[in-house]
Coordinates of C-alpha atoms in Angstrom, one line a residue:
M1 CA 8.1 23.1 13.8
S2 CA 5.2 20.4 13.5
V3 CA 3.4 18.7 10.7
T4 CA -0.1 17.2 10.6
K5 CA 0.1 13.8 9.2
K6 CA -3.2 11.9 7.7
L7 CA -3.0 8.2 8.2
K8 CA -5.7 5.5 7.1
M9 CA -6.9 2.8 10.0
E10 CA -8.3 -0.8 7.7
Y11 CA -11.0 -2.9 10.0
F12 CA -10.9 -6.7 9.8
R13 CA -11.9 -9.6 11.6
V14 CA -10.2 -12.1 12.7
V15 CA -11.3 -15.6 11.7
C16 CA -9.9 -19.2 10.8
R17 CA -11.0 -22.4 9.0
R18 CA -9.0 -25.5 9.7
R19 CA -7.4 -26.9 6.4
N20 CA -9.5 -29.8 5.3
S21 CA -12.3 -27.8 5.5
S22 CA -14.7 -27.3 2.2
K23 CA -15.3 -24.0 0.7
E24 CA -19.2 -24.3 2.0
E25 CA -18.0 -24.3 5.3
P26 CA -18.4 -21.1 7.1
D27 CA -15.5 -19.3 9.2
I28 CA -15.1 -19.9 13.2
L29 CA -14.4 -16.1 15.0
F30 CA -10.4 -17.0 15.9
D31 CA -9.2 -15.3 19.3
L32 CA -6.3 -13.4 19.2
T33 CA -5.1 -13.8 22.2
K34 CA -4.5 -16.7 21.9
W35 CA -1.4 -16.4 19.1
I36 CA -0.6 -13.1 21.1
N37 CA 0.2 -15.6 24.5
K38 CA 2.2 -17.7 22.1
I39 CA 4.9 -15.4 20.7
D40 CA 4.8 -13.5 23.8
S41 CA 7.0 -16.5 24.7
I42 CA 8.7 -16.2 21.5
D43 CA 12.4 -14.5 21.7
L44 CA 12.5 -11.3 19.9
S45 CA 15.0 -12.6 17.2
K46 CA 13.1 -15.9 17.0
R47 CA 10.2 -14.3 15.9
I48 CA 11.2 -13.1 12.3
V49 CA 9.8 -14.2 8.8
T50 CA 11.0 -13.6 5.7
Y51 CA 9.3 -12.3 3.3
R52 CA 10.5 -11.6 -0.6
E53 CA 13.4 -9.6 -0.1
D54 CA 12.5 -8.1 3.3
K55 CA 11.6 -9.1 7.3
A56 CA 8.6 -9.0 9.3
R57 CA 8.5 -9.1 12.8
L58 CA 6.6 -8.3 16.1
D59 CA 7.9 -5.9 17.8
K60 CA 6.2 -5.0 20.5
L61 CA 2.5 -5.6 22.6
K62 CA 1.1 -4.3 25.3
Y63 CA -2.2 -4.2 26.4
D64 CA -4.5 -1.4 27.4
K65 CA -5.9 -2.2 30.1
E66 CA -8.3 1.4 30.8
N67 CA -10.2 0.1 27.2
N68 CA -9.2 -3.6 26.7
Y69 CA -7.8 -3.3 23.4
W70 CA -4.2 -5.4 22.5
H71 CA -1.7 -2.6 21.1
L72 CA 0.5 -4.9 18.6
N73 CA 3.3 -2.9 16.7
F74 CA 4.3 -4.9 13.8
L75 CA 7.6 -4.3 11.7
K76 CA 8.8 -4.3 8.6
L77 CA 12.7 -5.1 8.7
R78 CA 14.2 -3.6 5.4
E79 CA 17.9 -4.1 4.2
T80 CA 17.6 -2.9 0.2
N81 CA 17.3 0.8 -1.2
I82 CA 18.7 1.9 2.2
P83 CA 17.9 6.3 1.9
N84 CA 20.6 8.7 1.9
K85 CA 21.4 11.4 4.5
A86 CA 22.4 15.1 3.7
K87 CA 23.3 18.3 4.8
I88 CA 22.4 21.6 2.8
N89 CA 26.0 22.3 2.1
S90 CA 27.2 18.8 1.6
E91 CA 26.6 15.9 -0.7
A92 CA 24.6 12.8 0.3
E93 CA 26.2 9.8 1.9
P94 CA 24.5 6.8 2.5
I95 CA 23.2 5.8 5.7
P96 CA 25.7 2.6 6.9
L97 CA 24.2 -0.4 8.5
E98 CA 25.8 -3.1 10.2
D99 CA 24.8 -6.5 9.4
D100 CA 22.3 -7.3 11.9
E101 CA 20.8 -3.8 11.2
Y102 CA 17.7 -2.6 9.8
I103 CA 15.3 0.2 8.3
G104 CA 12.7 -0.3 10.9
E105 CA 8.7 0.4 8.9
D106 CA 6.1 -0.5 11.7
V107 CA 2.6 -0.8 11.5
N108 CA 0.6 -0.3 14.6
A109 CA -2.5 -2.6 15.1
L110 CA -5.9 -2.6 18.0
Y111 CA -7.0 -5.5 18.2
D112 CA -10.6 -5.5 20.3
E113 CA -10.6 -9.2 22.0
E114 CA -14.7 -8.8 22.9
L115 CA -15.6 -8.1 18.6
Y116 CA -12.6 -10.0 16.9
I117 CA -11.5 -7.2 15.7
L118 CA -8.2 -6.1 14.3
V119 CA -7.6 -2.7 13.3
L120 CA -4.5 -1.9 10.9
Q121 CA -3.0 2.0 10.7
K122 CA -2.0 1.7 6.9
N123 CA 1.3 2.9 6.2
K124 CA 2.3 3.3 2.3
Y125 CA 5.8 1.7 3.2
S126 CA 5.4 -1.5 5.5
L127 CA 3.7 -4.3 6.1
S128 CA 0.1 -5.0 3.7
F129 CA -2.4 -7.0 5.5
S130 CA -1.8 -9.9 3.7
V131 CA 2.1 -10.0 4.7
I132 CA 0.5 -9.6 8.4
E133 CA -1.9 -12.6 7.8
D134 CA 0.8 -14.6 6.5
Y135 CA 3.1 -13.6 9.2
L136 CA 0.4 -14.5 12.0
N137 CA 0.3 -18.0 10.3
E138 CA 3.5 -18.6 10.1
I139 CA 3.7 -18.4 14.1
W140 CA 0.5 -19.8 14.7
K141 CA 1.0 -22.8 12.2
Q142 CA 3.7 -24.7 14.3
D143 CA 1.1 -26.3 16.7
E144 CA -2.8 -25.7 15.2
D145 CA -4.0 -26.8 12.1
L146 CA -5.9 -23.7 11.5
D147 CA -5.1 -21.1 8.7
I148 CA -6.1 -17.6 10.2
F149 CA -7.6 -14.8 8.3
L150 CA -8.3 -11.1 8.4
R151 CA -12.1 -10.4 6.5
P152 CA -12.4 -6.7 5.8
I153 CA -14.9 -5.7 6.9
L154 CA -17.7 -4.6 4.6
P155 CA -18.7 -0.6 4.2
Q156 CA -21.7 0.8 5.0
D157 CA -23.3 2.3 1.5
A158 CA -20.6 5.3 1.3
F159 CA -23.0 7.6 -1.3
A160 CA -26.0 7.2 1.3
S161 CA -23.5 8.3 4.4
I162 CA -21.8 11.4 2.8
E163 CA -25.0 13.0 1.7
N164 CA -27.0 15.7 3.3
K165 CA -24.2 16.6 5.3
G166 CA -23.6 20.0 7.5
T167 CA -20.7 21.5 5.8
Y168 CA -18.3 20.1 2.9
R169 CA -14.9 20.9 3.2
K170 CA -13.1 19.2 0.7
L171 CA -13.3 17.8 -2.6
N172 CA -10.5 15.1 -4.5
V173 CA -11.9 12.8 -7.7
K174 CA -9.0 11.2 -10.0
F175 CA -9.8 10.4 -13.2
D176 CA -8.9 7.3 -15.1
N177 CA -8.7 7.4 -19.0
V178 CA -10.4 10.3 -19.8
R179 CA -8.7 10.6 -23.5
Y180 CA -11.0 7.6 -24.2
S181 CA -13.8 7.9 -21.6
H182 CA -17.4 9.1 -21.7
F183 CA -18.8 11.1 -18.9
A184 CA -22.5 10.1 -17.6
G185 CA -24.1 12.8 -16.8
E186 CA -27.0 15.6 -17.8
A187 CA -25.6 19.0 -19.3
G188 CA -24.6 21.6 -17.0
S189 CA -23.3 18.9 -14.3
T190 CA -20.4 20.8 -12.6
L191 CA -17.9 17.4 -12.4
K192 CA -19.0 17.2 -16.4
D193 CA -18.0 20.0 -17.5
I194 CA -14.5 20.0 -15.7
Y195 CA -14.2 15.9 -17.0
E196 CA -14.5 17.5 -20.1
S197 CA -12.5 20.6 -19.8
I198 CA -9.6 18.1 -18.1
G199 CA -10.0 16.1 -21.8
S200 CA -8.5 19.5 -23.6
Y201 CA -5.2 17.9 -22.9
G202 CA -5.8 15.2 -24.5
C203 CA -4.4 13.1 -20.8
I204 CA -5.5 9.8 -19.6
N205 CA -5.8 9.9 -15.9
A206 CA -6.3 13.2 -13.9
E207 CA -7.2 14.0 -10.7
I208 CA -9.0 17.7 -9.0
T209 CA -8.5 18.7 -5.2
M210 CA -11.1 21.3 -4.7
T211 CA -10.7 23.0 -0.6
M212 CA -10.9 25.4 1.5
G213 CA -7.8 25.6 2.9
Y214 CA -7.4 28.1 5.8
Y215 CA -11.2 29.0 5.9
K216 CA -12.1 27.0 8.9
N217 CA -15.7 28.5 9.5
D218 CA -16.4 28.7 5.2
Y219 CA -17.3 25.3 3.2
L220 CA -18.2 24.5 -0.1
D221 CA -21.2 25.0 -2.1
N222 CA -24.2 22.2 -0.8
A223 CA -26.0 21.7 -3.8
T224 CA -23.1 21.1 -6.1
I225 CA -21.3 18.4 -4.1
T226 CA -24.8 17.0 -3.9
E227 CA -24.6 16.7 -7.4
T228 CA -21.6 15.4 -7.6
I229 CA -21.9 12.7 -5.9
K230 CA -24.7 11.7 -8.0
D231 CA -22.4 11.6 -10.7
V232 CA -19.5 10.1 -9.4
R233 CA -22.2 7.1 -8.4
N234 CA -23.1 7.0 -12.2
N235 CA -19.5 7.0 -13.3
K236 CA -17.7 4.5 -11.4
N237 CA -15.9 2.9 -14.8
I238 CA -13.7 6.5 -15.0
I239 CA -13.4 7.4 -11.2
S240 CA -11.0 5.3 -9.0
K241 CA -11.0 7.5 -6.2
A242 CA -13.5 10.0 -4.4
E243 CA -13.1 11.6 -1.0
I244 CA -15.0 14.1 0.8
S245 CA -13.6 15.6 3.8
Y246 CA -17.0 17.0 6.0
K247 CA -18.3 18.3 9.0
D248 CA -21.8 17.6 11.2
E249 CA -21.5 21.5 12.3
I250 CA -19.0 24.1 11.8
D251 CA -17.3 23.3 14.6
D252 CA -17.1 19.3 14.8
R253 CA -14.3 17.6 13.5
I254 CA -13.3 17.3 10.4
E255 CA -14.3 13.1 8.6
I256 CA -13.5 12.2 5.3
V257 CA -15.5 9.9 3.4
D258 CA -14.1 7.4 0.7
L259 CA -17.1 6.8 -1.6
F260 CA -15.3 3.3 -2.8
A261 CA -14.0 2.2 -0.2
D262 CA -13.9 -2.0 0.2
K263 CA -12.9 -1.7 4.1
W264 CA -14.2 -0.5 6.7
H265 CA -12.1 2.3 7.4
D266 CA -10.8 5.8 9.7
F267 CA -8.3 8.6 9.3
I268 CA -6.4 10.0 12.0
F269 CA -4.5 12.8 11.9
L270 CA -1.0 13.3 13.9
T271 CA 0.7 16.3 14.9
I272 CA 4.5 15.9 14.9
E273 CA 7.7 17.7 14.4
R274 CA 9.7 17.4 12.1
R275 CA 13.4 15.4 12.3
E276 CA 11.3 13.3 14.5
S277 CA 10.1 9.9 14.6
I278 CA 6.7 9.1 14.9
L279 CA 5.8 6.9 18.6
A280 CA 4.1 4.0 18.2
S281 CA 2.1 4.6 21.6
Y282 CA 1.2 8.4 20.2
V283 CA -0.3 6.4 16.8
F284 CA -2.2 3.8 19.3
S285 CA -3.4 6.5 21.6
K286 CA -5.1 8.1 18.2
M287 CA -6.5 5.4 16.8
V288 CA -8.0 4.3 20.4
E289 CA -9.8 7.8 20.4
K290 CA -10.6 7.5 16.7
Y291 CA -11.8 3.6 17.0
N292 CA -14.1 4.2 20.6
E293 CA -16.1 6.9 18.3
G294 CA -17.6 4.2 15.9
R295 CA -17.1 1.2 18.0
E296 CA -20.9 0.4 18.8
H297 CA -22.3 1.8 15.5
L298 CA -19.8 -0.7 14.3
K299 CA -20.8 -3.8 17.0
T300 CA -24.2 -3.4 15.5
V301 CA -23.2 -3.5 11.9
I302 CA -21.0 -7.0 12.5
E303 CA -23.6 -8.6 14.4
K304 CA -26.8 -7.9 11.8

């Protein structure tokens, strides 16, 4: 039986700075292919960099000639907090690891050398973008007096981008500090009514999700969602998360907008079989597909 998994892609511009440069000097675009050529000549065993309790390594790299992108597969080599394996009719047992074995948690990356853009597949259990940035520098600093930085590409106004869409399919909102905060909004506001009802529980935090489920040709009330977007904008101090899924047309693919995004991002959806690992090549193909959909628009944004 297959399941669908949602993964987030975050977008960064690759830049560098001389170590003795002043803060006023602008960033310099850095061609990551120089770094790729360097690490490609390093044996796999010597690519490992230790951070905290774990290790990081660039596990695989491949050039996609059809799209002119690099596929980089970073790996977190974990040797702590090892999971157990279990059977229905027997107790769980630890997974034994040899001295040179680890649990591997990977992050796939797409590098567009024309635009100096690195796209990272965000994974809860693997390397963060800051650790990958440190890893890039740890490999590079042996030869060059440069520091490499991954600068998040800032999103456009998400509130403006989500208004007046054709069909809204899902709303997810998280409230913080419910017990001690006040919701700014007019009487009769749907989200305000929900917030005040939640407050009756005396809770601190709360999260609500509204969705159309399996009704593919139906959608949430447009006017109410429009009102909700306005209320979210006016209550950023007590709302820490707000995601809206929509379609421009009823037969289009579902898109997701994070109203509080601090980085340019997209979501991809993977169909995977139970009990099987997700192939890095499959993740990358989905990343390429999504990236190509918005590349021209992204190009106009970064060139402003």
